PDB file of C-alpha atoms in Angstrom:
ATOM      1  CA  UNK F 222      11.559  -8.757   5.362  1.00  0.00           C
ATOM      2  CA  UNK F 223       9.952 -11.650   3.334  1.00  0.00           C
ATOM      3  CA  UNK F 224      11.948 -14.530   2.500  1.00  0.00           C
ATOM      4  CA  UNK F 225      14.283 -14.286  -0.918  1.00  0.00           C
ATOM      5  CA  UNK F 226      12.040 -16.826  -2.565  1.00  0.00           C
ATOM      6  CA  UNK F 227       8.695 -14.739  -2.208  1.00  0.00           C
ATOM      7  CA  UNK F 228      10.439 -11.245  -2.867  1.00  0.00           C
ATOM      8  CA  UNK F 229       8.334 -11.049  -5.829  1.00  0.00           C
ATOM      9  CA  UNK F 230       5.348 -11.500  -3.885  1.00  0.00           C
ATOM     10  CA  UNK F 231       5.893  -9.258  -0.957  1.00  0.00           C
ATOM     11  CA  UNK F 232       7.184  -6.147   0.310  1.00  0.00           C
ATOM     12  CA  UNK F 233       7.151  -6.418   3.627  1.00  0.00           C
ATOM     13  CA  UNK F 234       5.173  -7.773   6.621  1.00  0.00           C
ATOM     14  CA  UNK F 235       4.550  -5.266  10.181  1.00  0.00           C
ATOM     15  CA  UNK F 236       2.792  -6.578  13.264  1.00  0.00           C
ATOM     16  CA  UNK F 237       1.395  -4.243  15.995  1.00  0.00           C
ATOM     17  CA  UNK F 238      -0.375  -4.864  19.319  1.00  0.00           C
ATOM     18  CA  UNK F 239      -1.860  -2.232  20.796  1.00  0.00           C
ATOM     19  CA  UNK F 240      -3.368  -1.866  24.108  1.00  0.00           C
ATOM     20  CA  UNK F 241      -5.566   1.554  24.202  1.00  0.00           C
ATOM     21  CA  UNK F 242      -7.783   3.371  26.789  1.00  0.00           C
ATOM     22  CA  UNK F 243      -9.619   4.926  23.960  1.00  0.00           C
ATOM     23  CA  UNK F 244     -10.012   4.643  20.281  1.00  0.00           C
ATOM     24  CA  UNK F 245      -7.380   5.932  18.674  1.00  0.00           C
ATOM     25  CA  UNK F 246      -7.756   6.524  14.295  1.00  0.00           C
ATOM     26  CA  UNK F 247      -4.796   6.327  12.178  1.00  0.00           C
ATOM     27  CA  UNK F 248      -4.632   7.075   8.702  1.00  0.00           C
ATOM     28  CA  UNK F 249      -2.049   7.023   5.851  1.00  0.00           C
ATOM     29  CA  UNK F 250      -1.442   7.135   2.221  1.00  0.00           C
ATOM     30  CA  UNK F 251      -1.505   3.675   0.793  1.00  0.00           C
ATOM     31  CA  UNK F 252       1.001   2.303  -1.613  1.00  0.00           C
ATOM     32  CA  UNK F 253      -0.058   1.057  -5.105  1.00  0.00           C
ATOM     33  CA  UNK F 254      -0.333  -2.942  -3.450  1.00  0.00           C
ATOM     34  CA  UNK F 255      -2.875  -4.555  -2.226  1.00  0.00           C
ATOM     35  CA  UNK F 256      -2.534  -5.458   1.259  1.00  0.00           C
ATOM     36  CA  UNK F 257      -3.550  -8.678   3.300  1.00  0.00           C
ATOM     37  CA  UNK F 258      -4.401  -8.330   7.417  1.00  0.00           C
ATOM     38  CA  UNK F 259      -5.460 -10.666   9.719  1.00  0.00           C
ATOM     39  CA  UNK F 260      -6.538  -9.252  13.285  1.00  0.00           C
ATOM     40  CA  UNK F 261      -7.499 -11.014  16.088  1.00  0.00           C
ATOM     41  CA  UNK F 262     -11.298  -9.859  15.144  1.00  0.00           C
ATOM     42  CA  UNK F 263     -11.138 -10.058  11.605  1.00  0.00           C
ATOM     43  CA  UNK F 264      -8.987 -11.299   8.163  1.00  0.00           C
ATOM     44  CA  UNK F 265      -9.106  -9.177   5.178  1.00  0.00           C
ATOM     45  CA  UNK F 266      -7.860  -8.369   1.653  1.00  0.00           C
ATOM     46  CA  UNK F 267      -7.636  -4.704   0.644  1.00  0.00           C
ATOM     47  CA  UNK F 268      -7.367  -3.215  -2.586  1.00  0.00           C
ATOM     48  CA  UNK F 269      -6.003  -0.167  -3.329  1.00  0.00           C
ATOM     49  CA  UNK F 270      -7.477   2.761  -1.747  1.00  0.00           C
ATOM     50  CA  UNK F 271      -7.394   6.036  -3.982  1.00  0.00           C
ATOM     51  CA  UNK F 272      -7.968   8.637  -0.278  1.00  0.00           C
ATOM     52  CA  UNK F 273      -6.240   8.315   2.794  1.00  0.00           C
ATOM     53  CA  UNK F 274      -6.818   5.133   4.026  1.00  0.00           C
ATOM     54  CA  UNK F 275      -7.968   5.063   8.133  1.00  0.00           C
ATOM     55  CA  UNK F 276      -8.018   2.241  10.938  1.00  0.00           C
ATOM     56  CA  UNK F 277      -9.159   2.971  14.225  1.00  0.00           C
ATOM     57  CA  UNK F 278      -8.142   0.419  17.163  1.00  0.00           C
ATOM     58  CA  UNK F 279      -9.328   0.297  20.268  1.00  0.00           C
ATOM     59  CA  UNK F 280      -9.003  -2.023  23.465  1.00  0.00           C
ATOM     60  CA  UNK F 281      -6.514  -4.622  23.148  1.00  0.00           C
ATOM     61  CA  UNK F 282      -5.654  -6.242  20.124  1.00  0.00           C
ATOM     62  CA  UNK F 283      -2.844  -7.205  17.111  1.00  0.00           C
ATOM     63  CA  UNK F 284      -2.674  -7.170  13.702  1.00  0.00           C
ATOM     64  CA  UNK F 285      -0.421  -9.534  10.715  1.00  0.00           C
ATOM     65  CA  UNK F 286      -0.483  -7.416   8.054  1.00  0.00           C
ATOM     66  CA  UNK F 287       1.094  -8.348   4.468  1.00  0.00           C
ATOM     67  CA  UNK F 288       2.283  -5.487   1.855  1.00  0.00           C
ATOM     68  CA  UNK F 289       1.597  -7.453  -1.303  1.00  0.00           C
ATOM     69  CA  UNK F 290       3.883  -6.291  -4.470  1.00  0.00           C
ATOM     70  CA  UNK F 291       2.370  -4.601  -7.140  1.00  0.00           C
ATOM     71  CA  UNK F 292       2.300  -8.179  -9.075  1.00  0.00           C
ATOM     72  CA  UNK F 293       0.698  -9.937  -6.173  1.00  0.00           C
ATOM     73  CA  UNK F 294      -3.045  -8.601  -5.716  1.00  0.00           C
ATOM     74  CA  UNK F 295      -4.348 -10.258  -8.963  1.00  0.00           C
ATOM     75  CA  UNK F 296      -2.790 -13.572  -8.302  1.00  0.00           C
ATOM     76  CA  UNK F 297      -4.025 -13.897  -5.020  1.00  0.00           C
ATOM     77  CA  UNK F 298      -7.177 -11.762  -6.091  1.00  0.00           C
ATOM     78  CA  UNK F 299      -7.592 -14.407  -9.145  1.00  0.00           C
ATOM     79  CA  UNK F 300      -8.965 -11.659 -11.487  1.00  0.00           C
ATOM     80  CA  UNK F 301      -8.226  -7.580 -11.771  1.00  0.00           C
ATOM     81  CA  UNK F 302      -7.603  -6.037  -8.612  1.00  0.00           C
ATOM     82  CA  UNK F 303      -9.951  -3.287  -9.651  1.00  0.00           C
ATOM     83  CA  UNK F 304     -12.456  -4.702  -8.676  1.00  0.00           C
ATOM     84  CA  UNK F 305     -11.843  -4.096  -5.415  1.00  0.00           C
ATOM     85  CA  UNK F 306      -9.954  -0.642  -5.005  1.00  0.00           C
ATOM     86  CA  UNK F 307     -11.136   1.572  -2.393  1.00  0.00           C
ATOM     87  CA  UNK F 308     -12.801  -1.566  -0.641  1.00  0.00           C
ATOM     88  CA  UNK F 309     -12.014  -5.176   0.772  1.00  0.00           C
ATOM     89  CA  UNK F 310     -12.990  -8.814   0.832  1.00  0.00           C
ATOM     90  CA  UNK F 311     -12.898 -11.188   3.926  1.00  0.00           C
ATOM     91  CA  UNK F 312      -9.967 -13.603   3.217  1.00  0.00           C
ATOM     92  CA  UNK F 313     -12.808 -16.684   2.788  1.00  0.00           C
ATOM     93  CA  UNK F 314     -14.047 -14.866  -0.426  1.00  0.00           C
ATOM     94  CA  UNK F 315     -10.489 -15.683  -2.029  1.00  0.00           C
ATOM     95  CA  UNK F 316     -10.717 -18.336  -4.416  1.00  0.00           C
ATOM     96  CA  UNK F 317      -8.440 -21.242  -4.531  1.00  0.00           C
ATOM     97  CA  UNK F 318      -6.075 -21.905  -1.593  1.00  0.00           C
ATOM     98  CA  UNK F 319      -7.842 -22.376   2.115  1.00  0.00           C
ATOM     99  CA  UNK F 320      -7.263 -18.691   3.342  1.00  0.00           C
ATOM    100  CA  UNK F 321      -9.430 -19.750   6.240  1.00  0.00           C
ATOM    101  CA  UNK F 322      -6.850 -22.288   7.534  1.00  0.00           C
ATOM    102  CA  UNK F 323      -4.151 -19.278   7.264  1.00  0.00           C
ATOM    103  CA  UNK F 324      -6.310 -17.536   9.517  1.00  0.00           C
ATOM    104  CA  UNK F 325      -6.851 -20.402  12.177  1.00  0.00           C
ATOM    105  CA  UNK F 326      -2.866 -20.481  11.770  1.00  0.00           C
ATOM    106  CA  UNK F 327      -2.241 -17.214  12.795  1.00  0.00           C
ATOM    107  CA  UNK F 328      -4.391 -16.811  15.778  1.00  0.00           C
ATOM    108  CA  UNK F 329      -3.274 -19.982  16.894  1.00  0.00           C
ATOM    109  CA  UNK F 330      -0.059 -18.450  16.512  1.00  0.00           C
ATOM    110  CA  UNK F 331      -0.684 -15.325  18.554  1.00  0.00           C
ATOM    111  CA  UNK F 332      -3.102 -16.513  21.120  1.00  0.00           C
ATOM    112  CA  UNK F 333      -1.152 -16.817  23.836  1.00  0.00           C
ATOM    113  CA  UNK F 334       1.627 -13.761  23.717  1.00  0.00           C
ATOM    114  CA  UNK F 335       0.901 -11.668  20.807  1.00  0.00           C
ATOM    115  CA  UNK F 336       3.690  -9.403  21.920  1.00  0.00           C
ATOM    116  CA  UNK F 337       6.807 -12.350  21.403  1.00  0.00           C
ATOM    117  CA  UNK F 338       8.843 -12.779  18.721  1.00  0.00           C
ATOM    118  CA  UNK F 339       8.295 -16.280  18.371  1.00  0.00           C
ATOM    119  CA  UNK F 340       4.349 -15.683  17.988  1.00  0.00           C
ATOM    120  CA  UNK F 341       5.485 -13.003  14.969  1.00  0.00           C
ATOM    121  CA  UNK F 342       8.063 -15.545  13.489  1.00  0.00           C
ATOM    122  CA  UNK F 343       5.342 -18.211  13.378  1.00  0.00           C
ATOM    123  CA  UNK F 344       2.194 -15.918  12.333  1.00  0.00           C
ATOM    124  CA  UNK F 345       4.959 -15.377   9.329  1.00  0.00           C
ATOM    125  CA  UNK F 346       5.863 -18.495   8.598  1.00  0.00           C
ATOM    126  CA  UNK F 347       1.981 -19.478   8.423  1.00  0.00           C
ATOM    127  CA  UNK F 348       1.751 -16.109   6.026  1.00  0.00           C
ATOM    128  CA  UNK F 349       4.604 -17.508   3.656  1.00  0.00           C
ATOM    129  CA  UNK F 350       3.657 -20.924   3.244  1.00  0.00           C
ATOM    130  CA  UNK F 351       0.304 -19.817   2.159  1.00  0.00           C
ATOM    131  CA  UNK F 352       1.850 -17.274  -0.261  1.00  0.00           C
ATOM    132  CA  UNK F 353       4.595 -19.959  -1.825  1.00  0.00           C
ATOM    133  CA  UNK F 354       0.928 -21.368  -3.632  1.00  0.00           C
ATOM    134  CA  UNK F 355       0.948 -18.123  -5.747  1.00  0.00           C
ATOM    135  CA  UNK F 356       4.569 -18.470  -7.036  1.00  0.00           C
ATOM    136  CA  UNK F 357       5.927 -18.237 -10.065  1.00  0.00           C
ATOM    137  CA  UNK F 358       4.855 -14.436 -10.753  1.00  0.00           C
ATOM    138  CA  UNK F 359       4.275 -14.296 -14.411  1.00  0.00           C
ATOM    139  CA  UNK F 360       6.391 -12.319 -16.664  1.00  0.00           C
ATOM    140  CA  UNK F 361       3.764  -9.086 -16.696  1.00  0.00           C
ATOM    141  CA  UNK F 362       3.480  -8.927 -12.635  1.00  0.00           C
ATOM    142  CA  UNK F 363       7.271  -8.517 -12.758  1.00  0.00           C
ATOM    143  CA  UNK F 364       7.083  -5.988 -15.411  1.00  0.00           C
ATOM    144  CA  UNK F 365       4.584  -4.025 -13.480  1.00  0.00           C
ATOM    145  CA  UNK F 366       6.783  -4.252 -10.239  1.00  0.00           C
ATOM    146  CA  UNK F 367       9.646  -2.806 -12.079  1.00  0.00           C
ATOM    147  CA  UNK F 368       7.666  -0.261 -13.160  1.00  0.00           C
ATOM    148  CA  UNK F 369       6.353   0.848  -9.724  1.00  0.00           C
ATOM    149  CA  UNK F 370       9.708   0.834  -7.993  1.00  0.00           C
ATOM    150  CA  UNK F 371      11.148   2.730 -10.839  1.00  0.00           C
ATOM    151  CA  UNK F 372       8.158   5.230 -10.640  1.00  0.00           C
ATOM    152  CA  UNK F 373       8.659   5.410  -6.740  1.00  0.00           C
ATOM    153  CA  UNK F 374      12.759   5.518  -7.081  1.00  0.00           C
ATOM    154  CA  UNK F 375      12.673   8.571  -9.623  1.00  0.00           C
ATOM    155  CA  UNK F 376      11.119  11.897  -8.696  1.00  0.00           C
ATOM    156  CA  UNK F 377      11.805  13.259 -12.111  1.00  0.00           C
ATOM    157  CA  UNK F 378       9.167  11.259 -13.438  1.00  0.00           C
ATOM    158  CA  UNK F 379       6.339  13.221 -14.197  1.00  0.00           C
ATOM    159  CA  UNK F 380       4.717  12.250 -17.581  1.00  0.00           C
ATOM    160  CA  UNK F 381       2.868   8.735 -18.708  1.00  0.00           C
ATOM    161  CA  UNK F 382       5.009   8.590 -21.799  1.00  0.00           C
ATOM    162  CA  UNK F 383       8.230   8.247 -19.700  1.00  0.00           C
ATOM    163  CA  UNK F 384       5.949   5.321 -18.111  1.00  0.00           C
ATOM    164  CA  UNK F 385       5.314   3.886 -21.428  1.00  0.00           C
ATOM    165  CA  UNK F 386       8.574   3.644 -22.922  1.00  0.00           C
ATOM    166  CA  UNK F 387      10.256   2.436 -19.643  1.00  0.00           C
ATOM    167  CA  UNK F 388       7.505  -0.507 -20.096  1.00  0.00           C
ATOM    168  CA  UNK F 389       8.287  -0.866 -24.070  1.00  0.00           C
ATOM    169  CA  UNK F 390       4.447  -0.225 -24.123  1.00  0.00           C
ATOM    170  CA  UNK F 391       1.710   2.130 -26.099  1.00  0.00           C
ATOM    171  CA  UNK F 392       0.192   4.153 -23.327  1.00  0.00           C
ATOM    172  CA  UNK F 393      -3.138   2.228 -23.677  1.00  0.00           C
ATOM    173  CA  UNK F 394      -1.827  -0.976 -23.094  1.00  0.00           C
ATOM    174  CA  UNK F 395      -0.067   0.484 -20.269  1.00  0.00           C
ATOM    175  CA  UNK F 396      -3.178   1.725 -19.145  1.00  0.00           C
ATOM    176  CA  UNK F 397      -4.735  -1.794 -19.090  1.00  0.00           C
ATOM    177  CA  UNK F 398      -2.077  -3.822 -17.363  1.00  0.00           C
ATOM    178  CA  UNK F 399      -1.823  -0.989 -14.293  1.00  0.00           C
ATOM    179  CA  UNK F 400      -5.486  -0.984 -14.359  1.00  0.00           C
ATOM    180  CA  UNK F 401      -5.237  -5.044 -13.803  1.00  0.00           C
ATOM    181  CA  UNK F 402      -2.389  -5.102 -11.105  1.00  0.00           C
ATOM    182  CA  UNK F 403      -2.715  -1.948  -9.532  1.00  0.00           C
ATOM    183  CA  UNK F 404      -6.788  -0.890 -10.024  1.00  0.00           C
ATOM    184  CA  UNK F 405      -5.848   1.932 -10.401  1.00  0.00           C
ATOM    185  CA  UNK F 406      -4.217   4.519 -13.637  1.00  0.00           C
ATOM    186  CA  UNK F 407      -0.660   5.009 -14.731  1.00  0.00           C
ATOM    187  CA  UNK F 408      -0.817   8.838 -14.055  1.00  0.00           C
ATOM    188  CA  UNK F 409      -2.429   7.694 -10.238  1.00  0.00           C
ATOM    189  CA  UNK F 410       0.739   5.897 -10.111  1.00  0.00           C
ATOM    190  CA  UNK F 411       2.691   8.919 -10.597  1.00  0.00           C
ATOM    191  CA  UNK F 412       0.630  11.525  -8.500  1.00  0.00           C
ATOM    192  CA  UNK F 413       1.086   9.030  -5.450  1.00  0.00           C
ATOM    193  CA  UNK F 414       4.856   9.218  -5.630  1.00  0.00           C
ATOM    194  CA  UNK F 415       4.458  12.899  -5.802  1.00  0.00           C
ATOM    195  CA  UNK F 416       2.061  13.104  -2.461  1.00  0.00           C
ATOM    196  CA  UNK F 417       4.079  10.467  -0.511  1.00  0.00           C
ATOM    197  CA  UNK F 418       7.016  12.564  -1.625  1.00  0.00           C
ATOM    198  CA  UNK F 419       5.171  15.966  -0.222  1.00  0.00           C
ATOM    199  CA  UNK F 420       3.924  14.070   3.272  1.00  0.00           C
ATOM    200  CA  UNK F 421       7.931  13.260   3.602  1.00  0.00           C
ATOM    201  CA  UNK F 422       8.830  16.912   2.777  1.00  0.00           C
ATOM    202  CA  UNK F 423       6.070  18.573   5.170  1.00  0.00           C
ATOM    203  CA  UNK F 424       6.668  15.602   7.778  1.00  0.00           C
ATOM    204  CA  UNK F 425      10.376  17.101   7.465  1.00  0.00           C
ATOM    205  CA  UNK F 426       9.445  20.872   8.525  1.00  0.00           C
ATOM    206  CA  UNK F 427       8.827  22.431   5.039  1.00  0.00           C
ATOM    207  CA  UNK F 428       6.858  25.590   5.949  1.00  0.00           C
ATOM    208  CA  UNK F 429       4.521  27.174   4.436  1.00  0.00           C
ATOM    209  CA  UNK F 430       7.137  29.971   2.823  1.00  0.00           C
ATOM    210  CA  UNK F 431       8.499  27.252   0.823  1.00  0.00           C
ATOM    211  CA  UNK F 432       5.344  25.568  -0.577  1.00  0.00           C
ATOM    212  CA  UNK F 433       6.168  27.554  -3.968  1.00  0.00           C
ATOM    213  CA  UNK F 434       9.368  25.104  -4.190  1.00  0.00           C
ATOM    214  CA  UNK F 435       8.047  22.050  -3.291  1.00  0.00           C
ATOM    215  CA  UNK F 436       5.524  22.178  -5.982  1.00  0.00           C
ATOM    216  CA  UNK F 437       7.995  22.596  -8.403  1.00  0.00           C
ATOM    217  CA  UNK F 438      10.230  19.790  -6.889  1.00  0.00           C
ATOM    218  CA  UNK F 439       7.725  17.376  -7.101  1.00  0.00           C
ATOM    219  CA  UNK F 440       6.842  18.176 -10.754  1.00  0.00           C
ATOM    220  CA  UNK F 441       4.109  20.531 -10.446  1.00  0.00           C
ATOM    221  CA  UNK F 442       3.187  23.612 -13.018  1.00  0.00           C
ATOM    222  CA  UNK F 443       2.380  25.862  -9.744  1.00  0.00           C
ATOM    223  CA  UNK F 444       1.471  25.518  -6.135  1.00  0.00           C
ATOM    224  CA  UNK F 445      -2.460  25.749  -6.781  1.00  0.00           C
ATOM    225  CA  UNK F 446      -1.955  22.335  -9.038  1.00  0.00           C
ATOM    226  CA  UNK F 447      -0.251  20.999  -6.309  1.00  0.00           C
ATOM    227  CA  UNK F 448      -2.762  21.838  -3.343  1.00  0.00           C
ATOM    228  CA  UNK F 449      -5.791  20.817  -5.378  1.00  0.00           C
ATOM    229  CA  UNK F 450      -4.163  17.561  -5.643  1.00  0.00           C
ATOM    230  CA  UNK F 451      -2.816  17.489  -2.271  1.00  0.00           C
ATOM    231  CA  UNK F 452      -6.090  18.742  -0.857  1.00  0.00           C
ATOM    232  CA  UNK F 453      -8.424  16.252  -2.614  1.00  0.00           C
ATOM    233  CA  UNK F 454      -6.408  13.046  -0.858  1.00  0.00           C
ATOM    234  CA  UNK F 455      -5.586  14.162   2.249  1.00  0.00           C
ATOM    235  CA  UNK F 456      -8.769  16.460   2.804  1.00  0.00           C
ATOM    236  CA  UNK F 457      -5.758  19.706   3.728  1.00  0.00           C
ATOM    237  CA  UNK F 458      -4.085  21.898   2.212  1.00  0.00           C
ATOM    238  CA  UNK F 459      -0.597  21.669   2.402  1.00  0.00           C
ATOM    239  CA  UNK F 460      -0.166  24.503   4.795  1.00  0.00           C
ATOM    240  CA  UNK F 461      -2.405  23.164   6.940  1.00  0.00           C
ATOM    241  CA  UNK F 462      -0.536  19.304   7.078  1.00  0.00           C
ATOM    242  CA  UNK F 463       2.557  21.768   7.841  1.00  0.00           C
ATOM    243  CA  UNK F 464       1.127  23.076  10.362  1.00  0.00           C
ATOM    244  CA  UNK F 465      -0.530  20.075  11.863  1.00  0.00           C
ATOM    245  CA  UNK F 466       3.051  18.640  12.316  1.00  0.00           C
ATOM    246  CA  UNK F 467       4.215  21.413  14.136  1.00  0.00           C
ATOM    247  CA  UNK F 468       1.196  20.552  16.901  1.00  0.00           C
ATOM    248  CA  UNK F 469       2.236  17.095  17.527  1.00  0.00           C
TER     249      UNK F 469
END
């Protein structure tokens, strides 16, 4: 967990070290942040990715990787974080504070035992001294945090207009300051919710019988709305997620 004072800033921080006798590829569905990992062999900044995002490690190695909040890409970014969705910068192409000496600090920091908790403690103090340079978070990050968490907090949100007047906005300025923070659209926003929602649901054993339901849980008109949606960001169907599960 990040420190109270940079709560606005960050959602969380997770460290792995790995140690693998072949490549092994992982792959998720991002969150609507930005996200900020430095690895033994490289430091990056990523902006949203609209797919599944994928990382394959290999051999030894570790990672310190930052969750940004919504209202963090842009001020670290310095300008609209869509400009970089469904790509990344190395952390030297940030503007302003010395991101390389962050990066010296973490290695330094895990060179020796990457495994200990002290090396995580201090690759996160390094992390949160460099972040405290991006604090105060102006009045609209906070505003589009709020909205986010409410967005991710209730299912029953379906529609931009319930978006809209949650932000005391017209839709189109709306549109603009998710566009800025996020890089990506208000009604994005709200299809994300609805496929981490599904992954939870057909992580949980949902089978294929019950697809019918889920759509409509999640907000859907039918199931075909649902699987073209699910289909085009995870490259499966539903029913065939479900059944991957059931292999593992």
């Amino acid at each position: 967990m990040p420190s109270p004072h940079l709560r606005d800033l960050v959602e969380r921080y997770w460290i792995p070290v790995w140690s693998l006798p072949e490549p092994s590829t992982q792959s998720t569905l991002q969150h609507p942040v930005c996200l900020v990992v430095v690895s033994n062999t490289y430091a990056r900044f990523y902006g949203v990715v609209r797919g599944r995002s994928s990382v394959t490690l290999e051999g030894d190695g570790w990672a310190v990787g930052t969750m940004l909040t919504p209202a963090a890409g842009r001020l670290v970014l310095g300008r609209s974080v869509a400009s970089v969705t469904d790509t990344h910068l190395d952390l030297g192409q940030l503007p302003g504070t010395d991101a390389d000496a962050l990066v010296a600090q973490i290695r330094r920091a895990m060179a020796d035992d990457p495994g200990s908790p002290r090396a995580h403690t201090d690759a996160v103090v390094a992390t949160e001294r460099w972040l405290t340079a991006y604090l105060p978070v102006d009045d609209a990050g906070l505003l589009v945090n709020d909205l986010v968490a409410w967005v991710r907090d209730h299912p029953e949100v379906t529609r931009v207009d319930e978006l809209a007047r949650r932000a005391g906005l017209g839709e189109r300025a709306l549109q603009r300051l998710v566009e800025q923070r996020v890089g990506l659209s208000p009604k994005w926003l709200i299809q994300r919710r609805r496929l981490h929602d599904a992954v939870v649901a057909l992580k949980a054993g949902v089978g294929p019988g019950a697809l019918a339901d889920l759509s409509i849980r999640l907000g859907y008109a039918d199931q075909a709305h649902f699987t073209r949606d699910f289909r085009a960001v995870t490259g499966l169907t539903p029913g065939e997620f479900a059944r991957d599960q059931l292999v593992r």
